[in-house]
Amino acid sequence: MSSIAFVSHGGGPMPILGDPGHKELVQTMQALTNDLPKQPSVIVMVSAHWETSGFELTAAANPDLIYDYYGFPEASYHLQYPAPGAPELARAIADKMEDLGTHIRLNESRGFDHGMFIPLMLMYPDANIPVLQLSLDSSLSPEKHWQLGEHLSQVLPEDALLIGSGFSFHNMRAFFNPQAPEKKVSADAFQVWLDETVTGVDINISEAKLRWSQWSLAEGGRYCHPREEHLVPLIVCHGAAQGPGKSIAFTALNVKARHFIW
């Protein structure tokens, strides 16, 4: 089975710019590679920052970077991560996914967004591993993205690395405003719910799938994710893993957050 990780990627380019509020995020993200392949044949990245009607997969040989953030220092718009694409593999994956009932369009013009290059600059800084980026379906359906993960696990090369890039807490107002005590309790409760869902050895895979379909009913769910695009990549990863993972806890921007690996 391919290696799998979900990373909480932080605020725009701030992890790369040395922001003190991202210190633990940077340290924990860099440490993830101790438990992941040093040189996977390809990295397949599911980013919270690309939504399409249906699923799309990058298929350019050398995708550009998309600096999809605003109001940051000039240097952040000149960051480089010249990882190659993998057009032939993209076509092979799309064909195999079609056979399983998941249609994926190839996109030969789209570049890599910061949900891809910010974490990979920290995790695999040499930029010498081919990368494919996969979009989210704009429905953000838990069931559809769980199935996407299930199917990916059947078609990716054995030595591939699947990374979901989002954030386990993504309430933008809460990042930059003091949280009321009851809101902080609610936010922490949802991180615990995530741990239980992803790492619980007593939760079988059918129960995990059901929990994801009802994630917004969990305490703190909608507070942590007013819109769930930063959570959905984790659902893809769990669907691909089909088993419990490991939680890595840290604090970023004064909130508790998680990475997960399988």
Coordinates of C-alpha atoms in Angstrom, one line a residue:
M1 CA 0.0 0.0 0.0
S2 CA 1.2 3.6 -0.7
S3 CA 2.3 5.7 2.2
I4 CA -0.3 8.3 3.4
A5 CA -0.1 11.5 5.3
F6 CA -2.4 14.4 6.1
V7 CA -0.7 17.8 6.9
S8 CA -2.2 20.9 8.4
H9 CA -0.3 23.3 6.1
G10 CA -0.7 26.6 8.0
G11 CA -1.5 30.1 6.9
G12 CA -0.4 30.9 3.3
P13 CA 3.4 31.2 3.1
M14 CA 3.8 31.9 6.8
P15 CA 5.5 28.6 7.7
I16 CA 8.3 29.4 5.1
L17 CA 8.7 33.0 6.2
G18 CA 9.7 32.1 9.8
D19 CA 6.5 33.2 11.5
P20 CA 6.8 32.4 15.3
G21 CA 3.2 31.2 15.4
H22 CA 4.1 28.4 13.0
K23 CA 7.2 27.1 14.8
E24 CA 5.6 23.9 16.0
L25 CA 3.9 23.3 12.7
V26 CA 7.2 23.5 10.9
Q27 CA 9.0 21.3 13.3
T28 CA 6.3 18.6 13.3
M29 CA 5.8 18.7 9.5
Q30 CA 9.6 18.3 8.9
A31 CA 9.6 15.4 11.4
L32 CA 6.9 13.6 9.5
T33 CA 9.4 12.5 6.9
N34 CA 11.1 10.4 9.5
D35 CA 8.2 8.0 9.2
L36 CA 7.6 8.5 5.4
P37 CA 9.6 7.3 2.4
K38 CA 12.7 9.3 1.7
Q39 CA 12.3 9.0 -2.0
P40 CA 8.8 8.0 -3.1
S41 CA 8.4 7.5 -6.9
V42 CA 5.6 10.1 -7.0
I43 CA 3.8 12.4 -4.5
V44 CA 0.1 12.7 -5.1
M45 CA -1.2 15.8 -3.4
V46 CA -4.8 16.5 -2.6
S47 CA -5.0 20.2 -1.7
A48 CA -7.7 22.2 0.0
H49 CA -7.0 25.0 -2.5
W50 CA -8.2 23.4 -5.7
E51 CA -11.9 22.7 -6.2
T52 CA -13.5 21.7 -9.5
S53 CA -16.8 20.2 -10.7
G54 CA -15.8 16.6 -10.5
F55 CA -12.1 15.6 -10.0
E56 CA -9.1 16.9 -12.0
L57 CA -5.5 15.8 -12.0
T58 CA -2.5 17.9 -13.1
A59 CA -0.9 16.5 -16.2
A60 CA 1.7 19.1 -17.2
A61 CA 5.4 18.0 -17.4
N62 CA 6.6 21.1 -15.5
P63 CA 3.7 22.9 -13.7
D64 CA 4.2 26.5 -12.6
L65 CA 3.5 27.6 -9.0
I66 CA 0.3 29.5 -8.2
Y67 CA 0.9 32.1 -5.5
D68 CA -2.7 32.0 -4.3
Y69 CA -2.3 34.1 -1.2
Y70 CA -2.5 37.9 -0.7
G71 CA -0.9 40.6 1.4
F72 CA 2.4 38.8 2.2
P73 CA 6.0 40.0 1.8
E74 CA 7.3 40.3 -1.8
A75 CA 9.6 37.3 -1.2
S76 CA 6.7 35.0 -0.8
Y77 CA 5.7 35.6 -4.5
H78 CA 9.2 34.4 -5.6
L79 CA 9.3 31.1 -3.8
Q80 CA 10.4 28.2 -6.0
Y81 CA 9.6 24.5 -5.9
P82 CA 10.5 23.2 -9.4
A83 CA 9.2 19.6 -8.9
P84 CA 8.4 17.9 -12.2
G85 CA 5.0 16.6 -13.1
A86 CA 4.3 13.1 -14.3
P87 CA 2.0 13.3 -17.3
E88 CA 2.1 9.6 -18.3
L89 CA 1.4 8.4 -14.8
A90 CA -1.5 10.9 -14.6
R91 CA -3.0 9.3 -17.6
A92 CA -2.5 5.8 -16.3
I93 CA -4.1 6.8 -12.9
A94 CA -7.1 8.4 -14.6
D95 CA -7.6 5.4 -16.8
K96 CA -7.5 3.0 -13.8
M97 CA -9.8 5.2 -11.8
E98 CA -12.3 5.3 -14.6
D99 CA -12.4 1.5 -14.5
L100 CA -13.3 1.7 -10.8
G101 CA -16.1 4.2 -11.5
T102 CA -14.3 7.5 -10.5
H103 CA -13.9 9.9 -13.4
I104 CA -10.9 12.2 -13.3
R105 CA -10.2 14.8 -16.0
L106 CA -6.6 15.6 -16.8
N107 CA -5.6 19.3 -16.6
E108 CA -2.5 20.1 -18.6
S109 CA -2.4 23.8 -17.8
R110 CA -2.9 24.0 -14.0
G111 CA 0.0 24.7 -11.7
F112 CA 0.7 23.8 -8.1
D113 CA -0.9 25.9 -5.4
H114 CA 0.5 26.7 -2.0
G115 CA -1.3 23.8 -0.4
M116 CA 1.2 21.7 -2.4
F117 CA 4.5 23.7 -2.4
I118 CA 4.5 25.1 1.1
P119 CA 4.4 21.7 2.9
L120 CA 6.7 20.1 0.3
M121 CA 9.3 22.8 0.7
L122 CA 9.5 21.7 4.3
M123 CA 9.1 18.0 3.9
Y124 CA 11.0 17.3 0.6
P125 CA 13.0 20.5 -0.1
D126 CA 15.1 19.1 -2.9
A127 CA 12.0 19.2 -5.2
N128 CA 13.3 16.2 -7.1
I129 CA 10.2 13.9 -6.7
P130 CA 7.5 14.1 -9.4
V131 CA 4.2 15.5 -8.1
L132 CA 0.6 15.2 -9.2
Q133 CA -2.0 17.4 -7.7
L134 CA -5.6 16.2 -7.4
S135 CA -8.5 18.6 -7.0
L136 CA -11.5 18.3 -4.6
D137 CA -14.9 17.9 -6.0
S138 CA -16.8 21.2 -5.3
S139 CA -19.6 19.2 -3.6
L140 CA -17.2 18.5 -0.7
S141 CA -19.2 15.4 -0.1
P142 CA -17.7 13.2 2.6
E143 CA -19.0 10.0 0.9
K144 CA -17.6 11.0 -2.6
H145 CA -14.2 11.9 -1.2
W146 CA -14.0 8.8 1.0
Q147 CA -14.7 6.7 -2.2
L148 CA -12.0 8.7 -4.0
G149 CA -9.5 7.6 -1.4
E150 CA -10.6 4.0 -1.6
H151 CA -10.1 4.0 -5.3
L152 CA -6.8 5.8 -5.2
S153 CA -5.5 3.1 -2.8
Q154 CA -6.1 0.6 -5.6
V155 CA -4.4 2.4 -8.4
L156 CA -1.4 4.3 -7.0
P157 CA 2.0 2.8 -7.3
E158 CA 3.2 0.9 -4.2
D159 CA 6.0 3.3 -3.6
A160 CA 3.8 6.4 -4.1
L161 CA 3.1 8.9 -1.3
L162 CA -0.4 10.3 -0.9
I163 CA -0.6 13.6 1.0
G164 CA -3.8 15.4 2.0
S165 CA -3.0 19.1 2.5
G166 CA -5.5 21.1 4.6
F167 CA -5.9 22.1 8.2
S168 CA -7.6 20.3 11.1
F169 CA -8.8 23.7 12.3
H170 CA -9.8 26.3 9.8
N171 CA -11.9 29.1 11.3
M172 CA -10.2 32.2 9.9
R173 CA -11.8 34.6 12.3
A174 CA -10.6 32.5 15.3
F175 CA -7.0 32.6 14.1
F176 CA -6.7 36.3 14.5
N177 CA -9.2 37.1 17.2
P178 CA -9.3 36.0 20.9
Q179 CA -11.4 32.9 21.3
A180 CA -14.0 32.9 24.0
P181 CA -13.3 30.1 26.6
E182 CA -16.4 28.1 25.5
K183 CA -15.2 28.3 21.8
K184 CA -11.8 27.1 22.7
V185 CA -13.3 24.1 24.5
S186 CA -15.4 23.4 21.5
A187 CA -12.4 23.6 19.1
D188 CA -10.3 21.3 21.3
A189 CA -13.2 18.8 21.5
F190 CA -13.2 18.5 17.7
Q191 CA -9.5 17.8 17.6
V192 CA -10.2 15.0 20.0
W193 CA -13.0 13.7 17.8
L194 CA -10.6 13.7 14.9
D195 CA -8.1 11.6 17.0
E196 CA -10.9 9.2 17.9
T197 CA -12.1 8.8 14.3
V198 CA -8.7 8.4 12.7
T199 CA -6.6 6.6 15.3
G200 CA -9.2 4.6 17.2
V201 CA -8.4 0.9 17.0
D202 CA -11.9 0.0 18.3
I203 CA -13.5 1.9 15.4
N204 CA -13.9 -0.3 12.4
I205 CA -13.7 1.1 8.9
S206 CA -17.4 1.1 8.4
E207 CA -17.9 3.1 11.6
A208 CA -15.2 5.5 10.6
K209 CA -16.9 6.1 7.2
L210 CA -20.2 6.8 9.0
R211 CA -18.5 9.2 11.5
W212 CA -17.1 11.2 8.6
S213 CA -20.5 11.4 6.9
Q214 CA -21.7 13.0 10.2
W215 CA -18.6 15.1 11.1
S216 CA -20.5 18.4 11.2
L217 CA -22.7 17.1 14.1
A218 CA -19.6 16.5 16.3
E219 CA -18.9 19.0 19.0
G220 CA -17.0 21.9 17.5
G221 CA -17.2 20.5 14.0
R222 CA -18.8 23.6 12.3
Y223 CA -16.9 26.0 14.6
C224 CA -13.6 24.5 13.4
H225 CA -14.8 24.3 9.8
P226 CA -17.4 26.8 8.8
R227 CA -16.6 25.5 5.3
E228 CA -15.0 22.1 5.1
E229 CA -12.6 22.3 2.2
H230 CA -9.6 22.1 4.6
L231 CA -11.0 19.0 6.3
V232 CA -12.0 17.0 3.2
P233 CA -8.4 16.0 2.2
L234 CA -8.2 14.2 5.5
I235 CA -11.3 12.2 4.5
V236 CA -9.6 11.2 1.2
C237 CA -6.5 10.0 3.1
H238 CA -8.5 8.0 5.7
G239 CA -10.6 6.4 2.9
A240 CA -7.3 5.4 1.1
A241 CA -5.7 4.0 4.3
Q242 CA -8.7 1.9 5.3
G243 CA -7.4 1.7 8.8
P244 CA -6.3 3.6 11.9
G245 CA -3.5 6.2 11.7
K246 CA -1.2 8.1 14.0
S247 CA -2.0 11.6 15.3
I248 CA 0.7 14.3 15.6
A249 CA -0.6 17.2 17.8
F250 CA 0.8 20.7 17.7
T251 CA -0.2 24.3 18.2
A252 CA -0.3 26.9 15.4
L253 CA -1.6 30.4 15.4
N254 CA -2.7 29.8 19.0
V255 CA -5.0 26.9 18.2
K256 CA -4.5 23.2 18.6
A257 CA -4.2 21.2 15.4
R258 CA -3.2 17.8 14.0
H259 CA -1.2 16.1 11.3
F260 CA -1.9 12.4 10.7
I261 CA 0.1 9.6 9.1
W262 CA -0.6 6.0 8.2

